[in-house]
Each structure stands twice: as structure tokens, then as C-alpha cells.
Short mmCIF file of C-alpha atoms and ligand atoms in Angstrom, two decimals:
data_model
loop_
_atom_site.label_atom_id
_atom_site.label_comp_id
_atom_site.label_asym_id
_atom_site.label_seq_id
_atom_site.Cartn_x
_atom_site.Cartn_y
_atom_site.Cartn_z
CA UNK A 247 14.53 17.53 2.64
CA UNK A 248 13.23 14.84 4.99
CA UNK A 249 10.58 12.22 5.00
CA UNK A 250 7.15 13.27 6.05
CA UNK A 251 4.38 11.56 8.09
CA UNK A 252 0.99 10.98 6.50
CA UNK A 253 -0.80 13.44 8.75
CA UNK A 254 -1.01 16.31 6.38
CA UNK A 255 -1.26 14.12 3.34
CA UNK A 256 -4.34 12.42 4.72
CA UNK A 257 -5.95 15.68 5.90
CA UNK A 258 -5.57 17.18 2.28
CA UNK A 259 -6.68 13.96 0.67
CA UNK A 260 -9.82 13.75 2.80
CA UNK A 261 -10.71 17.20 2.05
CA UNK A 262 -9.91 16.96 -1.66
CA UNK A 263 -11.63 13.72 -2.34
CA UNK A 264 -8.56 11.80 -3.42
CA UNK A 265 -6.28 9.11 -1.96
CA UNK A 266 -2.59 8.63 -1.57
CA UNK A 267 -1.12 5.57 -3.16
CA UNK A 268 0.99 3.29 -0.84
CA UNK A 269 3.10 1.29 -3.02
CA UNK A 270 5.31 -1.73 -1.76
CA UNK A 271 9.02 -1.46 -2.32
CA UNK A 272 11.46 -4.38 -2.49
CA UNK A 273 14.40 -3.22 -4.55
CA UNK A 274 15.99 -0.17 -6.27
CA UNK A 275 14.11 -0.45 -9.52
CA UNK A 276 10.77 -0.47 -7.84
CA UNK A 277 11.72 2.60 -5.75
CA UNK A 278 12.78 4.33 -8.92
CA UNK A 279 9.66 3.49 -10.98
CA UNK A 280 7.28 4.61 -8.26
CA UNK A 281 9.21 7.94 -7.37
CA UNK A 282 9.78 8.93 -11.04
CA UNK A 283 6.07 8.67 -11.63
CA UNK A 284 5.09 10.51 -8.57
CA UNK A 285 7.62 13.24 -9.25
CA UNK A 286 6.41 13.82 -12.77
CA UNK A 287 2.83 14.03 -11.61
CA UNK A 288 3.48 16.11 -8.54
CA UNK A 289 1.89 13.48 -6.35
CA UNK A 290 2.59 12.68 -2.64
CA UNK A 291 3.54 9.12 -2.14
CA UNK A 292 3.76 6.43 0.49
CA UNK A 293 6.56 3.89 0.07
CA UNK A 294 5.91 0.91 2.26
CA UNK A 295 8.04 -2.04 3.18
CA UNK A 296 6.78 -5.28 4.55
CA UNK A 297 8.48 -7.67 6.98
CA UNK A 298 9.31 -9.78 3.91
CA UNK A 299 10.73 -6.80 2.05
CA UNK A 300 12.89 -5.85 5.07
CA UNK A 301 14.25 -9.36 5.27
CA UNK A 302 14.81 -9.62 1.51
CA UNK A 303 16.56 -6.37 0.85
CA UNK A 304 17.75 -5.58 4.36
CA UNK A 305 15.86 -2.65 5.98
CA UNK A 306 18.94 -0.38 5.87
CA UNK A 307 19.13 -0.74 2.11
CA UNK A 308 15.39 0.21 1.88
CA UNK A 309 15.76 3.23 4.06
CA UNK A 310 18.73 4.40 2.01
CA UNK A 311 17.02 3.75 -1.30
CA UNK A 312 14.15 5.97 -0.21
CA UNK A 313 16.64 8.64 1.07
CA UNK A 314 18.21 8.46 -2.32
CA UNK A 315 14.85 9.13 -4.01
CA UNK A 316 14.36 12.08 -1.67
CA UNK A 317 17.82 13.41 -2.61
CA UNK A 318 16.74 13.33 -6.29
CA UNK A 319 13.33 14.84 -5.69
CA UNK A 320 13.74 17.06 -2.58
CA UNK A 321 10.26 18.59 -3.03
CA UNK A 322 8.29 15.31 -3.26
CA UNK A 323 6.41 14.46 -0.09
CA UNK A 324 7.33 10.86 0.71
CA UNK A 325 6.34 8.84 3.77
CA UNK A 326 8.20 5.69 4.65
CA UNK A 327 5.72 3.16 6.12
CA UNK A 328 6.05 -0.30 7.65
CA UNK A 329 3.48 -2.56 5.95
CA UNK A 330 1.76 -5.21 8.25
CA UNK A 331 4.06 -4.87 11.25
CA UNK A 332 3.68 -8.08 13.01
CA UNK A 333 4.66 -6.86 16.55
CA UNK A 334 5.86 -4.13 18.77
CA UNK A 335 9.61 -4.97 18.17
CA UNK A 336 9.39 -4.60 14.45
CA UNK A 337 7.51 -1.36 14.70
CA UNK A 338 10.02 -0.04 17.12
CA UNK A 339 12.92 -1.01 15.01
CA UNK A 340 11.33 0.91 12.06
CA UNK A 341 10.58 3.90 14.24
CA UNK A 342 14.18 3.93 15.48
CA UNK A 343 15.55 3.70 11.92
CA UNK A 344 13.82 6.52 10.10
CA UNK A 345 10.42 5.23 9.09
CA UNK A 346 7.79 7.94 9.49
CA UNK A 347 4.78 5.69 9.75
CA UNK A 348 4.13 2.18 10.90
CA UNK A 349 1.23 -0.34 10.70
CA UNK A 350 0.70 -2.57 13.58
CA UNK A 351 -1.35 -5.42 12.28
CA UNK A 352 -2.88 -7.34 15.21
CA UNK A 353 -6.11 -7.87 13.24
CA UNK A 354 -5.76 -11.61 13.78
CA UNK A 355 -5.97 -11.12 17.56
CA UNK A 356 -9.12 -10.83 19.61
CA UNK A 357 -10.49 -7.22 19.85
CA UNK A 358 -9.20 -6.46 23.30
CA UNK A 359 -5.67 -7.88 22.46
CA UNK A 360 -5.57 -5.86 19.23
CA UNK A 361 -6.31 -2.73 21.34
CA UNK A 362 -3.59 -3.67 23.80
CA UNK A 363 -0.87 -4.32 21.21
CA UNK A 364 -1.89 -1.28 19.04
CA UNK A 365 -1.93 1.09 22.10
CA UNK A 366 1.63 0.14 22.99
CA UNK A 367 2.91 0.85 19.46
CA UNK A 368 0.93 4.17 19.33
CA UNK A 369 2.61 5.25 22.67
CA UNK A 370 6.03 4.59 21.39
CA UNK A 371 5.38 5.93 17.89
CA UNK A 372 3.82 9.23 18.91
CA UNK A 373 6.60 9.88 21.44
CA UNK A 374 8.91 9.75 18.42
CA UNK A 375 6.83 11.79 15.96
CA UNK A 376 5.72 8.71 14.06
CA UNK A 377 2.15 7.88 12.96
CA UNK A 378 0.42 4.54 13.32
CA UNK A 379 -2.05 2.51 11.16
CA UNK A 380 -3.86 -0.38 12.62
CA UNK A 381 -6.47 -2.88 11.25
CA UNK A 382 -9.87 -4.21 12.24
CA UNK A 383 -11.41 -7.13 10.43
CA UNK A 384 -9.27 -9.66 8.36
CA UNK A 385 -8.45 -9.74 4.70
CA UNK A 386 -8.15 -12.97 2.71
CA UNK A 387 -4.96 -13.62 0.81
CA UNK A 388 -1.27 -14.14 1.40
CA UNK A 389 1.13 -11.67 3.18
CA UNK A 390 4.63 -12.87 4.13
CA UNK A 391 4.15 -16.39 5.44
CA UNK A 392 0.62 -15.79 6.69
CA UNK A 393 -2.17 -17.23 4.39
CA UNK A 394 -5.65 -16.25 5.30
CA UNK A 395 -8.39 -18.25 3.46
CA UNK A 396 -11.56 -16.62 2.17
CA UNK A 397 -13.53 -18.52 4.87
CA UNK A 398 -11.36 -17.15 7.63
CA UNK A 399 -11.57 -13.59 6.51
CA UNK A 400 -14.03 -11.20 8.03
CA UNK A 401 -15.54 -7.79 7.22
CA UNK A 402 -14.90 -5.09 9.75
CA UNK A 403 -17.81 -4.64 12.19
CA UNK A 404 -18.62 -0.86 12.16
CA UNK A 405 -19.83 -1.03 15.81
CA UNK A 406 -16.19 -1.69 16.91
CA UNK A 407 -14.42 1.25 15.24
CA UNK A 408 -15.19 4.22 17.64
CA UNK A 409 -13.99 2.17 20.72
CA UNK A 410 -11.01 0.98 18.86
CA UNK A 411 -9.81 4.30 17.63
CA UNK A 412 -10.60 6.09 20.91
CA UNK A 413 -8.83 3.53 23.07
CA UNK A 414 -5.71 3.09 20.93
CA UNK A 415 -5.26 6.77 19.64
CA UNK A 416 -4.30 5.28 16.27
CA UNK A 417 -3.91 7.80 13.37
CA UNK A 418 -5.62 5.73 10.58
CA UNK A 419 -7.63 2.52 10.30
CA UNK A 420 -7.44 -0.32 7.77
CA UNK A 421 -10.86 -1.85 7.27
CA UNK A 422 -11.99 -5.03 5.50
CA UNK A 423 -14.71 -4.45 2.92
CA UNK A 424 -14.10 -7.21 0.40
CA UNK A 425 -10.65 -6.62 -0.80
CA UNK A 426 -7.92 -9.30 -0.41
CA UNK A 427 -4.19 -9.59 -0.83
CA UNK A 428 -2.64 -11.02 -4.00
CA UNK A 429 -3.61 -11.50 -7.60
CA UNK A 430 -6.66 -13.78 -7.23
CA UNK A 431 -9.15 -11.70 -5.31
CA UNK A 432 -12.47 -12.88 -6.84
CA UNK A 433 -13.73 -16.16 -8.35
CA UNK A 434 -14.14 -16.12 -12.15
CA UNK A 435 -17.73 -15.66 -13.11
CA UNK A 436 -18.61 -13.73 -9.85
CA UNK A 437 -19.16 -9.97 -9.76
CA UNK A 438 -16.55 -8.24 -7.65
CA UNK A 439 -18.24 -5.85 -5.28
CA UNK A 440 -16.82 -3.97 -2.26
CA UNK A 441 -19.01 -3.39 0.68
CA UNK A 442 -19.47 0.39 0.37
CA UNK A 443 -22.24 0.14 2.98
CA UNK A 444 -19.67 -0.85 5.62
CA UNK A 445 -17.40 1.92 4.60
CA UNK A 446 -20.16 4.45 4.78
CA UNK A 447 -21.21 3.26 8.25
CA UNK A 448 -17.55 3.46 9.44
CA UNK A 449 -17.23 6.97 8.11
CA UNK A 450 -20.60 7.98 9.86
CA UNK A 451 -19.07 6.87 13.08
CA UNK A 452 -15.67 8.32 12.56
CA UNK A 453 -16.30 11.65 10.77
CA UNK A 454 -13.03 12.99 9.12
CA UNK A 455 -10.93 10.02 10.12
CA UNK A 456 -8.67 8.52 7.51
CA UNK A 457 -9.43 4.97 6.39
CA UNK A 458 -6.99 2.58 4.63
CA UNK A 459 -7.83 0.06 1.89
CA UNK A 460 -5.38 -2.90 1.73
CA UNK A 461 -5.50 -5.50 -1.14
CA UNK A 462 -6.34 -2.86 -3.65
CA UNK A 463 -4.65 -3.98 -6.73
CA UNK A 464 -6.74 -4.11 -9.77
CA UNK A 465 -4.70 -6.86 -11.60
CA UNK A 466 -4.47 -5.03 -14.97
CA UNK A 467 -5.26 -7.73 -17.70
CA UNK A 468 -2.73 -6.28 -20.17
CA UNK A 469 0.11 -7.29 -17.89
CA UNK A 470 -1.36 -10.63 -17.11
CA UNK A 471 -1.60 -11.21 -20.81
CA UNK A 472 2.09 -10.25 -21.39
CA UNK A 473 3.13 -12.59 -18.69
CA UNK A 474 1.10 -15.49 -19.96
CA UNK A 475 2.17 -14.85 -23.60
CA UNK A 476 5.72 -15.11 -22.40
CA UNK A 477 5.68 -18.35 -20.52
CA UNK A 478 3.91 -17.36 -17.44
CA UNK A 479 0.91 -19.21 -15.97
CA UNK A 480 -1.41 -16.90 -14.10
CA UNK A 481 -4.90 -18.29 -14.53
CA UNK A 482 -7.94 -16.40 -13.50
CA UNK A 483 -6.00 -13.49 -11.88
CA UNK A 484 -8.67 -10.93 -11.02
CA UNK A 485 -8.43 -7.70 -9.08
CA UNK A 486 -10.62 -4.85 -7.76
CA UNK A 487 -12.42 -3.00 -10.52
CA UNK A 488 -10.82 0.49 -10.93
CA UNK A 489 -14.23 2.31 -10.87
CA UNK A 490 -14.77 0.94 -7.27
CA UNK A 491 -11.31 2.05 -6.29
CA UNK A 492 -12.11 5.52 -7.66
CA UNK A 493 -15.21 5.59 -5.57
CA UNK A 494 -13.28 4.64 -2.56
CA UNK A 495 -10.63 7.33 -3.29
CA UNK A 496 -13.39 10.00 -3.26
CA UNK A 497 -14.55 8.86 0.08
CA UNK A 498 -12.93 8.66 3.57
CA UNK A 499 -10.32 6.24 2.19
CA UNK A 500 -7.07 8.27 2.16
CA UNK A 501 -4.53 5.50 1.62
CA UNK A 502 -4.90 2.75 -1.04
CA UNK A 503 -2.35 -0.16 -0.84
CA UNK A 504 -0.94 -1.61 -4.09
CA UNK A 505 1.65 -4.28 -4.33
CA UNK A 506 0.48 -7.00 -6.69
CA UNK A 507 0.07 -4.77 -9.68
CA UNK A 508 3.78 -3.66 -9.35
CA UNK A 509 4.78 -7.39 -9.19
CA UNK A 510 2.79 -8.01 -12.48
CA UNK A 511 4.51 -5.04 -14.10
CA UNK A 512 8.04 -6.10 -13.11
CA UNK A 513 7.45 -9.72 -14.08
CA UNK A 514 5.90 -8.71 -17.45
CA UNK A 515 8.81 -6.58 -18.35
CA UNK A 516 11.40 -9.24 -17.43
CA UNK A 517 9.53 -12.11 -19.18
CA UNK A 518 8.96 -10.14 -22.30
CA UNK A 519 12.58 -9.13 -22.51
CA UNK A 520 13.90 -12.67 -22.14
CA UNK A 521 11.51 -14.10 -24.64
CA UNK A 522 12.19 -11.40 -27.21
CA UNK A 523 15.96 -11.73 -26.91
CA UNK A 524 17.07 -15.02 -25.34
CA UNK A 525 20.69 -13.72 -25.51
CA UNK A 526 20.09 -10.94 -22.94
CA UNK A 527 22.16 -11.59 -19.69
CA UNK A 528 22.77 -8.07 -18.51
CA UNK A 529 20.39 -7.46 -15.63
CA UNK A 530 20.03 -3.86 -16.57
CA UNK A 531 18.57 -4.97 -19.93
CA UNK A 532 15.59 -6.65 -18.41
CA UNK A 533 15.19 -4.79 -15.14
CA UNK A 534 14.83 -1.48 -16.93
CA UNK A 535 11.85 -2.79 -18.84
CA UNK A 536 10.23 -3.95 -15.55
CA UNK A 537 11.12 -0.63 -13.98
CA UNK A 538 9.39 1.21 -16.87
CA UNK A 539 6.23 -0.96 -16.48
CA UNK A 540 6.21 -0.20 -12.77
CA UNK A 541 6.38 3.60 -13.61
CA UNK A 542 3.61 3.21 -16.16
CA UNK A 543 1.30 1.50 -13.56
CA UNK A 544 1.91 4.01 -10.92
CA UNK A 545 1.42 6.86 -13.30
CA UNK A 546 -1.89 5.39 -14.33
CA UNK A 547 -3.04 4.88 -10.72
CA UNK A 548 -2.11 8.36 -9.64
CA UNK A 549 -4.03 10.00 -12.56
CA UNK A 550 -6.93 7.70 -13.30
CA UNK A 551 -7.68 6.01 -9.89
CA UNK A 552 -6.26 7.84 -6.93
CA UNK A 553 -6.58 11.46 -8.20
CA UNK A 554 -3.47 12.56 -6.19
CA UNK A 555 -1.82 14.22 -9.28
CA UNK A 556 -0.93 17.88 -8.69
CA UNK A 557 -1.47 17.40 -4.85
CA UNK A 558 2.18 17.63 -3.61
CA UNK A 559 2.47 21.27 -4.26
CA UNK A 560 -0.48 21.92 -1.98
CA UNK A 561 1.34 20.37 0.98
CA UNK A 562 3.36 22.62 3.32
CA UNK A 563 7.06 22.78 2.17
CA UNK A 564 9.39 21.03 4.68
O1 G3H B 861 0.16 -7.09 2.10
C1 G3H B 861 1.02 -7.75 1.59
C2 G3H B 861 1.95 -7.18 0.72
O2 G3H B 861 1.65 -7.38 -0.66
C3 G3H B 861 3.35 -7.48 0.98
O3 G3H B 861 3.59 -8.67 0.62
O4 G3H B 861 4.54 -9.65 2.69
O5 G3H B 861 4.99 -10.77 0.40
O6 G3H B 861 6.11 -8.55 1.04
P1 G3H B 861 4.92 -9.47 1.24
P1 13P B 862 -2.40 -6.11 -3.14
O1 13P B 862 -1.94 -7.51 -3.04
O2 13P B 862 -3.83 -6.11 -3.68
O3 13P B 862 -1.51 -5.35 -4.00
O4 13P B 862 -2.39 -5.45 -1.72
C1 13P B 862 -1.26 -4.94 -1.22
C2 13P B 862 -1.39 -4.59 0.22
O5 13P B 862 -2.44 -4.58 0.76
C3 13P B 862 -0.16 -4.33 0.93
O6 13P B 862 -0.46 -4.14 2.31
ZN1 ZN B 863 -1.97 -5.27 3.00
#
């Protein structure tokens, strides 16, 4: 009945040609929507909290919410992951407070500095039974208060990956192949295309090693439409086409990060409820619609994009 690391999840996902969804959590309804879907579909799941989420909800609440989900679904393999850990101290705090996986994101640093910072986190994490994700290459978009413009983003250089993984001892690697954070990933009128050639070259150099895809929301247009039909203003919101995510899930990509799509679902549910019935003022009335949309989105991802449904019973029982 405890949280798991991602080690076995990734091994099985790699062998089975599917990926594990890593969904961002910020409040109780989001945790409930994600875990209800994963439970119904017998899918392992990664719940991840960013620095911003930990500041918003207080990290202790998030850990307890995840423990609550585990109490409800004791057989569901859940990993609790720090998303975009900005420094050693934040990673250490998460490791010390029950997270089973952390990301140290030093991708904005020079290569040698990234190795140095990541190695320090790996040393501490491994000594405490926690796994580590790091990043090479820089995604465009906004995370917390860091905004990387498309011009400043850069694809991962496959020639760097072996040295980075060997020197740091990291457990998984996030790479930049054309995804970006947020709901505006591609310019209207352009054809979204991920760089599968880079992914293939990385895989050739790191056989069997789990790769992570950030910025992988597909920005489902049905939810954008609900938002805009109910007073929202999301113009030209475009995500990663789902067929490309499916292709990634079948490859060495073992973890696919999704946050923006959940934000769209929650917002669509709340906006729709307010416009339908302006007299609503009980938060349960609108949050439950948002929670249902989060669940619907996660169910769809698991079944139709990630392919992780049915996989949790194949993992060893804790
Ligand atoms: O990668 C960014 C995630 O969507 C988390 O966003 O830093 O605003 O919580 P946040
Ligand atoms: P999206 O903004 O595409 O949902 O990406 C989320 C993410 O990468 C979290 O780390
Ligand atoms: Zn990310």
C-alpha cells in the first residue's frame, strides 16, 4: 500500500510499447479525476507536482491527497513525482517528504553545470530509494515563472546523451523534439511535426533507456470550444496531434507529461456550469463538472493515446 517508483513501470512500458501518463496535480478534484480514471482502466499512473503546485496547495496537502487516493485504490501503482525541480534543495525536500521520483531541471544551464547539478540530486535520491529524471535541450513555453520563447528553445543534441546519462547516473531523460509547454504549441497554418529522427538517434545511443516527453498536451478542441462558447478567449490554441503522441508512446518514450489538457477540462466544466446556471454558488456544483471532464480526458489518454490500460495488474504487487 505504498507509492512506487517509476523503475518497474518504465521497464514494462518500454517492453510493452506503451507509455505512462504523468499528470499534473494542483488540487483534490484533479487528483480524484485522474486516479478514478486510472483505477477504472487498471493503468499505472504518475502524479506530478510542480514548484508552483507545491506553493499553491502546500506540498503536504498534495502528498496527503495522493496518499488518500492510494487508500482508496490500494492496488493502483502510483508514483509521486516532482515536476521541473528547480534546484537540489527542492528535490531534497520532496525526497524527504515521500515523493518517489524527482525531476531536476537544469536544462537551462550549460552542459557541464547540468551534469554537476543532476549528479548531486541523483546521489541523494538514490541513497533514499528515489529515482531521478533530468532534461537535455530546452522546451519553449511557460512553466512557473520561467517563460522560454520559441527562439530560445533548442532541440536535444543526440551526441550529448550518452555522456550525460553515464556521468549523472540519471534514471530517465526528458528530451526536446518539438513539443512545448502550454496551450499554444504551434502557429496556426503550420503543420505540427515532432522530430522523430532525434528520438530515434537518442534511442540508438541509449538502448532500453526510458525517455520522457514534456509539453505533450494535445489541446482537445472540444474543450477549447466549450470554454470559448462560455465566455472564454482562447484563440489559436493548438496541441500535439494525438497520432504523433501514439507513435511516441510505442517507442522509447515511457513517460508523457500532460497538464494543459487537464486545465482545459477543469475550466470548461466550470465555465459551462456558470453560464448554464448563473445562480450556482456551491463550489461542489461546478467543481464536480470540472472533475468529470478531467476524468474523461485522462480516460481517453490512457485508452487511445498512451495504451497503458490493463498494465497495472502486470506490475509486481507491493
Ligand atoms: O511544465 C509545466 C507544467 O505545466 C506545470 O506548470 O509550473 O504552472 O505548475 P506550473
Ligand atoms: P503541457 O503544457 O503540454 O500539458 O505539458 C506539461 C508538462 O510538460 C509538465 O511538465
Ligand atoms: Zn514539463
